[in-house]
XYZ file of C-alpha atoms in Angstrom:
702
model
C 12.680 5.079 -30.765
C 10.676 2.850 -28.623
C 9.769 3.493 -24.976
C 8.215 1.778 -22.036
C 4.501 2.021 -23.058
C 4.053 -0.603 -25.668
C 2.796 -3.300 -23.280
C 0.596 -1.098 -21.309
C -2.963 -2.044 -20.495
C -4.012 1.544 -21.424
C -4.804 2.382 -25.053
C -3.889 6.016 -24.262
C -0.332 4.946 -23.246
C -0.019 2.630 -26.147
C -0.920 5.581 -28.508
C 2.323 7.152 -27.297
C 4.448 4.090 -27.564
C 6.036 5.179 -30.785
C 6.837 8.768 -29.550
C 10.531 9.783 -29.726
C 10.057 10.523 -26.006
C 11.304 8.101 -23.410
C 8.043 7.893 -21.659
C 7.603 6.028 -18.318
C 4.413 4.875 -16.833
C 3.700 6.191 -13.349
C 5.782 4.293 -10.784
C 8.816 4.116 -8.634
C 11.200 3.504 -11.481
C 10.465 6.966 -12.982
C 10.984 8.840 -9.760
C 14.095 6.906 -8.852
C 15.577 7.815 -12.145
C 14.706 11.425 -11.663
C 16.367 11.387 -8.248
C 19.497 9.731 -9.659
C 19.759 12.187 -12.434
C 18.712 15.159 -10.320
C 16.271 16.327 -12.792
C 12.547 17.332 -12.855
C 9.772 15.064 -13.966
C 7.408 16.108 -16.732
C 3.994 14.598 -16.052
C 1.480 14.342 -18.936
C -2.090 13.176 -18.073
C -4.850 12.493 -20.605
C -7.068 9.838 -22.043
C -7.432 8.078 -25.300
C -10.542 9.892 -26.596
C -9.358 13.368 -25.644
C -9.182 15.695 -28.738
C -6.740 18.101 -27.216
C -4.478 15.204 -25.998
C -4.179 14.349 -29.620
C -3.446 17.875 -30.795
C -0.528 18.282 -28.266
C 0.766 14.760 -29.142
C 0.814 15.628 -32.824
C 2.398 19.141 -32.206
C 4.902 18.293 -29.584
C 5.276 14.713 -28.510
C 5.901 13.461 -32.081
C 8.414 16.227 -32.682
C 12.113 15.163 -32.494
C 13.310 18.499 -31.387
C 10.899 18.645 -28.495
C 11.577 15.025 -27.632
C 15.387 15.777 -27.508
C 14.754 18.521 -24.957
C 12.499 16.324 -22.852
C 14.779 13.294 -22.840
C 17.903 15.358 -22.076
C 16.519 17.373 -19.197
C 13.577 15.514 -17.796
C 12.110 12.132 -16.885
C 8.845 12.014 -18.672
C 5.788 10.109 -17.261
C 2.521 9.477 -19.032
C -0.697 8.682 -17.139
C -4.112 7.659 -18.330
C -6.573 9.550 -16.021
C -9.169 6.828 -16.408
C -6.701 4.197 -15.123
C -5.266 6.324 -12.261
C -7.974 8.827 -11.172
C -5.959 9.416 -7.936
C -2.971 10.773 -9.755
C -5.266 12.893 -12.067
C -7.222 14.339 -9.140
C -4.077 15.248 -7.069
C -2.301 17.019 -9.870
C -5.481 18.566 -11.416
C -5.790 20.417 -7.998
C -2.332 21.963 -8.866
C -3.468 23.017 -12.324
C -6.632 24.537 -10.828
C -4.715 26.355 -8.110
C -2.265 27.704 -10.686
C -4.666 28.638 -13.524
C -8.126 28.804 -12.059
C -9.339 26.205 -14.415
C -8.696 22.581 -15.426
C -8.658 20.312 -18.461
C -6.780 17.779 -20.377
C -4.070 17.135 -21.515
C -2.653 18.046 -18.149
C 1.027 19.112 -18.090
C 2.754 19.315 -14.898
C 6.450 19.559 -13.779
C 7.316 17.808 -10.590
C 10.305 17.365 -8.278
C 11.662 13.783 -8.005
C 9.660 13.638 -4.670
C 6.388 13.968 -6.650
C 5.709 17.569 -5.700
C 4.404 19.903 -8.422
C 6.002 23.297 -9.089
C 4.520 24.324 -12.451
C 1.084 23.243 -13.747
C -0.824 23.738 -16.953
C -3.102 22.035 -19.317
C -2.649 21.981 -23.204
C 0.451 24.021 -24.043
C 0.742 24.868 -27.765
C 4.032 24.202 -29.509
C 4.296 27.752 -30.741
C 4.052 30.875 -28.626
C 0.565 32.171 -28.219
C -1.026 34.991 -26.394
C 2.237 36.165 -24.796
C 3.003 32.762 -23.436
C 5.991 30.698 -24.543
C 5.526 27.565 -26.787
C 5.902 24.176 -25.225
C 9.615 23.662 -26.157
C 10.580 27.134 -24.900
C 8.673 26.415 -21.666
C 10.632 23.238 -21.172
C 13.932 24.946 -21.607
C 12.909 27.771 -19.200
C 12.043 25.127 -16.630
C 15.366 23.417 -17.241
C 17.224 26.725 -16.666
C 15.282 27.517 -13.496
C 16.000 24.048 -12.159
C 19.693 24.817 -12.515
C 19.736 28.432 -11.365
C 16.647 28.848 -9.217
C 16.241 25.547 -7.566
C 15.354 26.988 -4.095
C 12.484 28.955 -5.666
C 11.152 25.957 -7.473
C 11.221 23.723 -4.446
C 9.593 26.449 -2.278
C 6.807 26.524 -4.924
C 6.618 22.738 -4.888
C 6.111 22.753 -1.097
C 3.557 25.433 -1.366
C 1.662 23.596 -3.986
C 1.745 20.259 -2.106
C 0.578 21.858 1.180
C -2.327 23.686 -0.596
C -3.295 20.380 -2.316
C -3.173 18.498 0.936
C -5.358 21.149 2.696
C -7.919 20.906 -0.082
C -7.902 17.169 -0.093
C -8.349 17.069 3.761
C -11.029 19.765 3.710
C -13.974 18.792 5.964
C -17.630 19.552 5.224
C -18.581 22.935 6.403
C -20.584 23.167 9.573
C -24.366 22.955 9.044
C -27.253 21.916 11.115
C -29.761 22.139 8.293
C -32.359 19.509 8.657
C -32.347 16.838 5.811
C -36.009 17.372 5.120
C -35.324 20.843 3.773
C -32.655 19.818 1.401
C -34.717 18.424 -1.528
C -36.787 21.665 -1.813
C -33.731 23.788 -1.584
C -31.985 21.775 -4.355
C -35.036 22.099 -6.740
C -35.153 25.816 -6.005
C -31.505 26.201 -6.825
C -31.851 24.187 -10.059
C -34.833 26.250 -10.956
C -32.740 29.394 -10.576
C -30.223 28.142 -13.130
C -32.675 26.420 -15.442
C -32.563 27.321 -19.163
C -36.292 27.712 -19.923
C -35.648 27.696 -23.714
C -33.310 24.772 -24.171
C -33.277 22.874 -20.918
C -30.294 22.098 -18.916
C -28.608 24.379 -16.325
C -26.062 27.158 -16.435
C -23.908 28.393 -19.141
C -22.088 26.727 -22.039
C -20.409 24.290 -22.441
C -23.376 22.204 -21.392
C -22.889 18.778 -20.032
C -25.791 16.377 -19.795
C -26.950 16.972 -16.195
C -27.362 13.297 -15.359
C -27.407 13.686 -11.576
C -29.715 16.661 -11.667
C -32.287 14.821 -13.792
C -32.155 11.792 -11.462
C -32.614 14.055 -8.387
C -35.507 15.935 -10.033
C -37.196 12.683 -10.953
C -36.862 11.496 -7.409
C -38.321 14.879 -6.092
C -41.234 14.700 -8.508
C -42.152 11.407 -6.853
C -41.692 12.606 -3.330
C -44.588 13.413 -1.155
C -44.695 17.179 -0.735
C -45.894 20.434 -2.256
C -47.509 19.964 -5.676
C -45.752 23.021 -7.063
C -42.332 21.685 -6.106
C -43.099 18.305 -7.578
C -44.399 19.838 -10.799
C -41.443 22.155 -11.222
C -39.031 19.203 -10.657
C -40.761 16.991 -13.209
C -41.041 19.697 -15.914
C -37.298 20.549 -15.605
C -36.330 16.970 -15.869
C -38.502 16.135 -18.874
C -37.807 19.467 -20.703
C -34.062 18.741 -20.516
C -34.350 15.158 -21.606
C -36.474 16.268 -24.605
C -34.153 19.003 -25.735
C -31.062 16.626 -25.467
C -32.945 13.985 -27.518
C -33.775 16.625 -30.267
C -30.257 17.999 -30.170
C -27.074 17.261 -32.050
C -25.533 15.913 -28.793
C -27.760 12.872 -29.444
C -26.315 10.849 -32.276
C -29.604 10.780 -34.396
C -28.103 8.210 -36.893
C -26.346 5.739 -34.540
C -27.833 6.193 -31.156
C -26.150 7.236 -27.931
C -25.011 10.652 -26.703
C -21.892 12.648 -27.108
C -19.851 14.070 -24.248
C -21.133 17.619 -24.066
C -22.595 20.513 -26.144
C -20.428 23.522 -26.983
C -23.652 25.665 -27.392
C -26.756 26.304 -25.321
C -29.108 24.547 -27.721
C -27.457 21.150 -27.429
C -26.582 21.227 -31.237
C -22.909 21.356 -31.534
C -21.279 18.448 -29.549
C -17.910 17.660 -28.515
C -18.004 14.260 -30.320
C -16.437 12.006 -27.849
C -18.896 9.315 -26.646
C -18.363 7.669 -23.261
C -19.782 4.661 -21.675
C -20.335 6.340 -18.301
C -22.473 9.132 -19.867
C -24.629 6.721 -21.805
C -25.088 4.397 -18.869
C -26.316 7.352 -16.737
C -28.473 8.506 -19.636
C -30.110 5.113 -19.935
C -31.192 5.082 -16.341
C -32.823 8.589 -16.649
C -34.619 7.639 -19.764
C -35.981 4.586 -17.993
C -37.174 6.587 -15.083
C -38.732 9.200 -17.315
C -40.494 6.509 -19.293
C -41.797 4.848 -16.030
C -43.128 8.166 -14.714
C -46.049 7.956 -17.282
C -45.582 11.670 -18.171
C -43.682 13.439 -20.969
C -42.650 11.702 -24.120
C -42.847 8.047 -22.941
C -42.489 6.273 -26.249
C -39.713 8.587 -27.307
C -37.780 7.826 -24.210
C -38.150 4.232 -24.795
C -37.120 4.376 -28.433
C -34.078 6.459 -27.525
C -33.096 3.971 -24.858
C -33.394 0.998 -27.257
C -31.283 2.728 -29.804
C -28.672 3.631 -27.192
C -28.370 0.024 -26.137
C -28.006 -1.018 -29.774
C -25.174 1.374 -30.207
C -23.427 0.223 -27.103
C -23.660 -3.377 -28.336
C -22.538 -2.417 -31.870
C -19.683 0.027 -31.112
C -18.580 -0.423 -27.528
C -18.696 -4.170 -26.876
C -15.337 -5.793 -26.569
C -14.430 -9.439 -27.344
C -14.591 -10.481 -23.711
C -18.102 -9.136 -23.250
C -17.459 -5.919 -21.382
C -17.750 -2.427 -22.910
C -14.795 -0.166 -23.860
C -14.655 3.156 -21.978
C -15.070 5.557 -24.870
C -15.060 6.352 -28.603
C -12.642 8.986 -29.773
C -13.900 12.384 -30.874
C -11.518 12.376 -33.910
C -11.415 10.260 -36.996
C -9.411 10.796 -40.202
C -7.545 13.484 -38.292
C -10.696 15.615 -37.720
C -13.006 16.033 -34.859
C -16.446 14.899 -35.546
C -15.658 13.726 -39.068
C -17.409 10.384 -38.551
C -20.690 12.027 -37.474
C -21.330 14.997 -39.770
C -22.956 15.006 -43.216
C -23.112 17.258 -46.284
C -26.333 17.691 -48.102
C -24.870 15.931 -51.130
C -23.937 12.921 -49.067
C -27.485 12.624 -47.752
C -28.920 12.972 -51.239
C -26.655 10.319 -52.584
C -27.711 7.896 -49.748
C -31.473 8.598 -49.639
C -32.447 9.585 -53.151
C -36.066 10.750 -53.371
C -36.448 10.694 -49.549
C -33.577 13.117 -49.064
C -35.555 16.335 -49.294
C -37.858 15.457 -46.408
C -35.028 14.207 -44.280
C -32.748 17.318 -44.936
C -35.695 19.603 -43.988
C -36.728 17.623 -40.818
C -33.262 17.314 -39.374
C -32.191 20.920 -39.762
C -29.699 20.701 -42.617
C -28.268 24.000 -44.067
C -26.637 24.561 -47.359
C -23.503 26.044 -45.825
C -23.633 23.511 -42.921
C -24.873 23.912 -39.332
C -21.619 22.573 -37.910
C -18.975 24.989 -36.727
C -15.465 23.859 -35.847
C -15.038 23.887 -32.001
C -11.616 25.541 -32.213
C -12.099 28.123 -34.929
C -15.910 28.644 -34.866
C -15.966 28.520 -38.649
C -18.661 26.661 -40.657
C -17.356 23.671 -42.488
C -20.193 22.893 -44.870
C -21.010 19.912 -42.759
C -24.192 19.228 -40.899
C -25.265 17.519 -37.614
C -28.683 15.948 -37.899
C -30.934 17.433 -35.185
C -34.317 18.865 -34.351
C -36.581 15.836 -34.495
C -38.013 14.483 -31.317
C -39.825 11.464 -32.507
C -37.630 10.191 -35.463
C -39.469 6.856 -35.848
C -41.034 7.838 -39.226
C -37.372 8.255 -40.484
C -36.061 4.892 -39.163
C -35.438 3.554 -42.641
C -33.509 6.667 -43.608
C -31.465 6.527 -40.439
C -30.806 2.881 -41.100
C -29.534 3.634 -44.641
C -27.260 6.472 -43.249
C -25.909 4.174 -40.635
C -24.965 1.780 -43.353
C -23.106 4.460 -45.257
C -21.464 5.719 -42.131
C -20.199 2.290 -41.244
C -18.041 2.518 -44.419
C -16.141 5.419 -43.045
C -12.960 5.027 -40.899
C -14.413 4.896 -37.419
C -13.218 6.689 -34.284
C -10.806 4.705 -32.189
C -12.348 2.643 -29.380
C -10.658 2.752 -26.032
C -10.440 -0.879 -25.232
C -9.949 -0.321 -21.605
C -12.979 -1.546 -19.654
C -13.348 0.418 -16.601
C -15.098 -1.877 -14.137
C -17.060 0.780 -12.367
C -18.468 2.224 -15.628
C -19.362 -1.319 -16.834
C -21.180 -1.845 -13.540
C -23.054 1.397 -14.148
C -24.073 0.039 -17.589
C -25.014 -3.314 -16.082
C -27.345 -1.670 -13.544
C -28.829 0.576 -16.157
C -29.518 -2.336 -18.555
C -31.121 -4.310 -15.754
C -33.135 -1.235 -14.655
C -34.479 -0.791 -18.209
C -35.250 -4.505 -18.732
C -32.463 -5.222 -21.175
C -31.702 -8.410 -19.233
C -29.483 -10.366 -21.865
C -26.648 -7.767 -21.919
C -27.124 -7.065 -18.193
C -26.592 -10.681 -17.226
C -23.774 -11.027 -19.628
C -21.978 -8.192 -17.901
C -22.958 -9.607 -14.539
C -21.333 -12.935 -15.465
C -18.123 -11.342 -16.762
C -17.731 -8.870 -13.780
C -18.437 -11.630 -11.256
C -15.383 -13.382 -12.755
C -13.083 -10.426 -12.029
C -14.388 -9.572 -8.561
C -12.246 -11.212 -5.867
C -13.709 -13.724 -3.493
C -13.778 -11.093 -0.610
C -15.484 -8.562 -2.784
C -12.392 -6.662 -3.998
C -12.999 -4.945 -7.368
C -10.247 -4.141 -9.842
C -10.149 -0.681 -11.628
C -9.924 -1.852 -15.186
C -9.975 -5.003 -17.371
C -7.698 -4.535 -20.399
C -6.861 -7.192 -22.891
C -9.165 -9.255 -20.729
C -6.866 -8.922 -17.727
C -7.836 -7.241 -14.470
C -5.407 -4.407 -13.788
C -4.864 -1.994 -10.829
C -6.757 -1.785 -7.606
C -10.242 -0.470 -7.810
C -11.150 2.761 -6.111
C -14.220 3.731 -4.098
C -16.400 4.389 -7.181
C -15.528 1.098 -8.653
C -16.655 -0.724 -5.500
C -19.757 1.387 -5.088
C -20.790 1.257 -8.671
C -20.314 -2.540 -8.812
C -22.408 -3.115 -5.791
C -25.124 -0.828 -7.079
C -25.015 -2.637 -10.381
C -25.345 -6.094 -8.781
C -28.143 -4.883 -6.571
C -30.056 -3.778 -9.557
C -29.478 -7.083 -11.416
C -30.795 -8.910 -8.378
C -33.902 -6.724 -8.313
C -34.518 -7.308 -11.987
C -34.030 -11.054 -11.929
C -35.051 -12.008 -8.376
C -31.828 -14.002 -8.142
C -30.246 -13.806 -4.626
C -26.877 -14.753 -6.104
C -26.401 -11.141 -7.197
C -27.422 -9.464 -4.040
C -25.013 -11.715 -2.086
C -22.281 -10.594 -4.303
C -23.368 -7.052 -3.942
C -23.195 -7.293 -0.076
C -19.736 -8.823 -0.171
C -18.488 -5.810 -2.217
C -20.171 -3.443 0.254
C -18.338 -5.174 3.047
C -15.011 -4.809 1.239
C -15.888 -1.177 0.448
C -16.392 -0.506 4.180
C -13.198 -2.232 5.366
C -11.011 -0.569 2.687
C -12.453 2.940 2.225
C -14.590 4.100 5.200
C -13.470 6.854 7.454
C -14.495 5.851 11.108
C -15.765 9.405 11.482
C -18.172 8.924 8.569
C -17.997 8.873 4.795
C -15.550 7.210 2.368
C -12.239 7.994 0.939
C -11.630 7.822 -2.813
C -8.583 5.505 -2.223
C -8.351 2.422 -0.038
C -5.897 1.527 2.695
C -3.830 -0.430 0.066
C -3.595 2.328 -2.494
C -0.499 4.478 -3.111
C -0.434 7.601 -0.802
C 0.012 10.684 -2.896
C -0.414 14.131 -1.492
C -3.495 13.343 0.496
C -6.826 11.427 0.670
C -10.112 12.856 -0.433
C -13.701 12.111 0.176
C -15.417 12.395 -3.137
C -18.788 14.162 -2.622
C -19.243 16.338 -5.813
C -20.749 14.785 -8.897
C -18.494 15.227 -11.953
C -20.904 14.506 -13.648
C -21.175 10.824 -12.694
C -22.427 10.273 -9.213
C -19.911 10.734 -6.421
C -18.482 7.645 -4.917
C -19.941 8.591 -1.574
C -23.425 9.031 -2.985
C -23.540 5.520 -4.483
C -21.886 4.149 -1.378
C -24.693 5.570 0.817
C -27.283 4.025 -1.514
C -25.548 0.621 -1.385
C -25.203 0.738 2.497
C -28.926 1.248 2.730
C -29.699 -1.651 0.260
C -27.232 -3.855 2.275
C -29.017 -3.090 5.544
C -26.251 -1.044 6.924
C -28.231 1.926 7.918
C -25.934 2.987 10.848
C -22.969 3.393 8.451
C -25.219 5.239 5.822
C -26.390 7.703 8.501
C -22.839 8.175 9.697
C -21.703 9.004 6.159
C -24.715 11.418 5.546
C -24.152 13.129 8.897
C -20.385 13.724 8.104
C -21.183 15.147 4.602
C -24.485 16.946 5.245
C -22.696 20.247 5.282
C -21.742 19.889 1.592
C -25.380 19.132 0.573
C -26.590 22.293 2.428
C -23.872 24.564 1.020
C -23.561 23.064 -2.467
C -26.821 21.475 -3.458
C -26.123 21.477 -7.164
C -22.800 19.753 -6.802
C -24.083 17.028 -4.461
C -27.303 16.020 -6.206
C -26.572 12.320 -6.208
C -25.783 12.340 -2.490
C -28.994 14.159 -1.804
C -30.960 11.635 -3.854
C -29.277 8.711 -2.020
C -30.288 10.410 1.260
C -34.009 10.701 0.283
C -34.929 7.130 1.509
C -33.704 8.148 4.992
C -35.935 11.284 4.925
C -38.877 9.203 3.784
C -38.593 6.729 6.722
C -41.522 7.026 9.195
C -40.235 8.554 12.373
C -36.774 9.511 10.963
C -35.904 12.820 12.689
C -33.141 13.854 10.372
C -30.490 16.162 11.721
C -31.100 19.091 14.098
C -32.420 22.267 12.535
C -30.340 25.336 13.457
C -33.537 27.011 14.504
C -36.141 25.407 16.707
C -39.599 27.098 17.244
C -42.208 26.088 19.874
C -45.132 27.660 21.559
C -45.715 28.260 25.226
C -47.905 27.409 26.877
C -49.114 24.460 24.855
C -52.639 25.928 24.839
C -53.051 29.758 24.928
C -55.794 31.028 27.287
C -58.662 32.988 25.611
C -59.964 36.087 27.467
C -62.771 37.800 25.663
C -61.612 38.111 22.019
C -57.942 37.826 22.573
C -55.449 35.061 23.447
C -51.942 35.515 24.949
C -48.964 33.352 24.644
C -45.224 33.249 23.604
C -43.254 32.061 20.573
C -39.890 30.629 21.784
C -37.061 30.592 19.118
C -33.883 28.605 19.900
C -30.995 29.263 17.584
C -28.073 26.768 17.518
C -24.683 27.943 18.618
C -22.624 29.498 15.842
C -25.756 30.584 14.021
C -27.954 33.770 14.049
C -31.116 34.734 12.222
C -31.626 38.142 10.596
C -33.683 40.793 12.406
C -36.732 42.361 10.793
C -34.564 45.017 9.091
C -31.311 43.306 8.105
C -28.445 45.659 6.928
C -28.125 44.172 3.505
C -31.003 43.891 0.868
C -30.091 40.260 0.009
C -30.638 39.049 3.563
C -34.052 37.682 4.396
C -35.825 39.368 7.348
C -37.418 37.348 10.035
C -41.182 37.590 10.110
C -44.130 36.028 12.075
C -47.688 35.651 10.617
C -50.808 34.039 11.858
C -52.940 32.361 9.280
C -56.067 34.445 8.934
C -55.678 36.257 12.293
C -54.458 39.482 13.472
C -51.703 39.530 16.122
C -49.343 41.838 17.908
C -45.932 40.313 18.336
C -43.353 41.718 20.628
C -39.943 41.587 18.790
C -36.672 42.515 20.433
C -34.823 45.523 19.314
C -33.338 45.036 15.817
C -29.713 44.044 15.931
C -27.354 44.825 12.954
C -25.954 41.188 12.931
C -29.268 39.600 13.826
C -30.516 37.676 16.708
C -28.861 34.550 18.379
C -29.268 32.313 21.372
C -32.993 32.174 22.548
C -35.711 34.623 21.656
C -39.036 34.934 23.543
C -41.668 36.820 21.557
C -44.772 37.732 23.475
C -47.985 37.644 21.339
C -51.505 39.019 21.693
C -53.759 37.237 19.258
C -57.256 38.408 18.045
C -59.510 35.420 17.924
C -63.196 34.532 17.460
C -64.707 31.088 17.769
C -61.794 28.869 16.622
C -60.070 26.226 18.711
C -56.719 26.288 16.940
C -54.297 28.479 14.980
C -51.198 28.209 12.897
C -48.153 30.521 13.137
C -45.832 30.850 10.207
C -42.180 31.907 10.915
C -40.005 32.919 7.983
C -36.261 33.365 8.583
C -32.719 32.890 7.302
C -30.155 31.215 9.454
C -26.566 32.394 8.964
C -23.087 31.613 10.362
C -20.127 33.910 10.348
C -19.187 32.648 6.856
C -22.398 31.896 4.973
C -26.166 32.327 4.956
C -28.326 29.273 4.426
C -31.429 29.051 2.147
C -34.390 30.895 3.580
C -36.560 28.717 5.704
C -40.286 28.499 6.706
C -41.605 26.727 9.837
C -45.311 26.328 10.681
C -46.222 25.594 14.161
C -49.846 24.577 15.152
C -51.329 25.959 18.495
C -54.413 25.360 20.563
C -56.738 27.728 22.276
C -58.186 27.051 25.721
C -61.463 28.727 26.934
C -62.339 28.728 30.570
């Protein structure tokens, strides 16, 4: 049977046009029908290149028996998460609240008033692990809708209220000074750094685009040499390991979505424009740093651009959003090789290639779902593959004869703008200017930006990140070309962004004043892994000369940077130009330290004075012997001098308010001294990173 998806601008929706399910696109029609029929809504959210979305489609959505149940008892709605990120975000919160995790495909059951009451991700057709299969689950929901309606509606209210609370959550209180945040972020990243393979944290490993960008910025920042060196080494080591890994398409260029193992060998084979645009910028900055594998970075960037032009470019000049992970019904089939296939293609040169690129007779590739070896190999392990360029070119010719993964022909405007800016930043001006010309044509006169261009038609209102990424991209083209036409367009987009998305109290909402209101409005602050909309908005505000709005945004979001530095890396990087401005005071530290009097009088071989410590309301600092071993004690030291410091009596919960510490200092012939105060500021809920303040003092002799 046909359904309502055949004419959709979304490839993902069109992929489901021949399902026996009477799918609706998201909109009033679907929910009005559900209200008329007094039945629940089944919402399925995914995207075209999603492997497990295909699995659930083949198992359940193409099954006539499953379709019969869905059509009889539900109104079914299909959403492309890349086209409607607001819908995806709202109901993914329901999934995370229900299951403690997220992922796609998303499967959510709603009331006709759009409120979720049951939420999950991929649901197998058959029972598994004590859970019912998808068809059985649908029948249980239908029965509960008839017999336990009050309980389902109560659950829907509870879900909706929880989602609204999360979306309206304000930044936690923090008076941490901005100047401390870069060092804190580098320290946090160093704690999670994988010294063997690069990257951060556990598997799966996603390319840490925003972390690398922040580390590169910190490596250039004036400051302690140790911090700068640590930042640079982590960034370069991670780039090198990814370039060597199977996550890097050694044959065709570009990078896959993520690695399922710690060594960057076994990728999830989806290839996305947004990832590769961000990688391109980081490769460019790494090459410009003059350290690390400069020529390797440039070669990798050039091959990445060649892949984008060859495999992502659409007829209208923009890039599609992604290449599927699957081809010929198998994940990764397009990208893996047997030893025999390489020998057939390369002849006498095969042995050297197989040895260099880590091939194994039984294969080095294990299926992501089963973990079993398949006999296929992922080329990897070579950093500078230039000596093998002829071999890689031959394998690319052979690979081109295979059925390729599907290209999602939906051009996400924000992601194309990221690519445009990255190309301009790297000096690939021809494709950058082509994108600029095309994107200029879809941006409205007042700077309004659409979300997608599909079949060469703008479609749906753009969100915050579309506007911020577009402005950033046009600013970068202006810098690369010196043409004020592009900076003028970027400033119009910034003005539109401010009028549509800004919160008067600071920061920007993900949705604009003309978007559909769902369960709430969020301010995107966390990188996922693309830079958050607020981070790029702050950068663009500064470029556009709107420093007041930038400072207002940073001030309202500073608490997130202090409490979650590894989730707000892009926002911290965008804030660094503020920190670097001469005379910029930043935000108030929770702990202020000064000396009284300004010059301490010397009598014989001693000087006496006082250290005054002022602690902001709602904060305290730990005493010298805090009750828990993980709390940092307060200490006072004088560089190279002996001193007696009169501390107050230790308090179990630390000291607050104002402290006055009398000091007797042993001196000789010097005229000045330096006091070093180490402490950890805490609130009732959380302790901040340990801090050090150095205060210079003078000595006065009569």
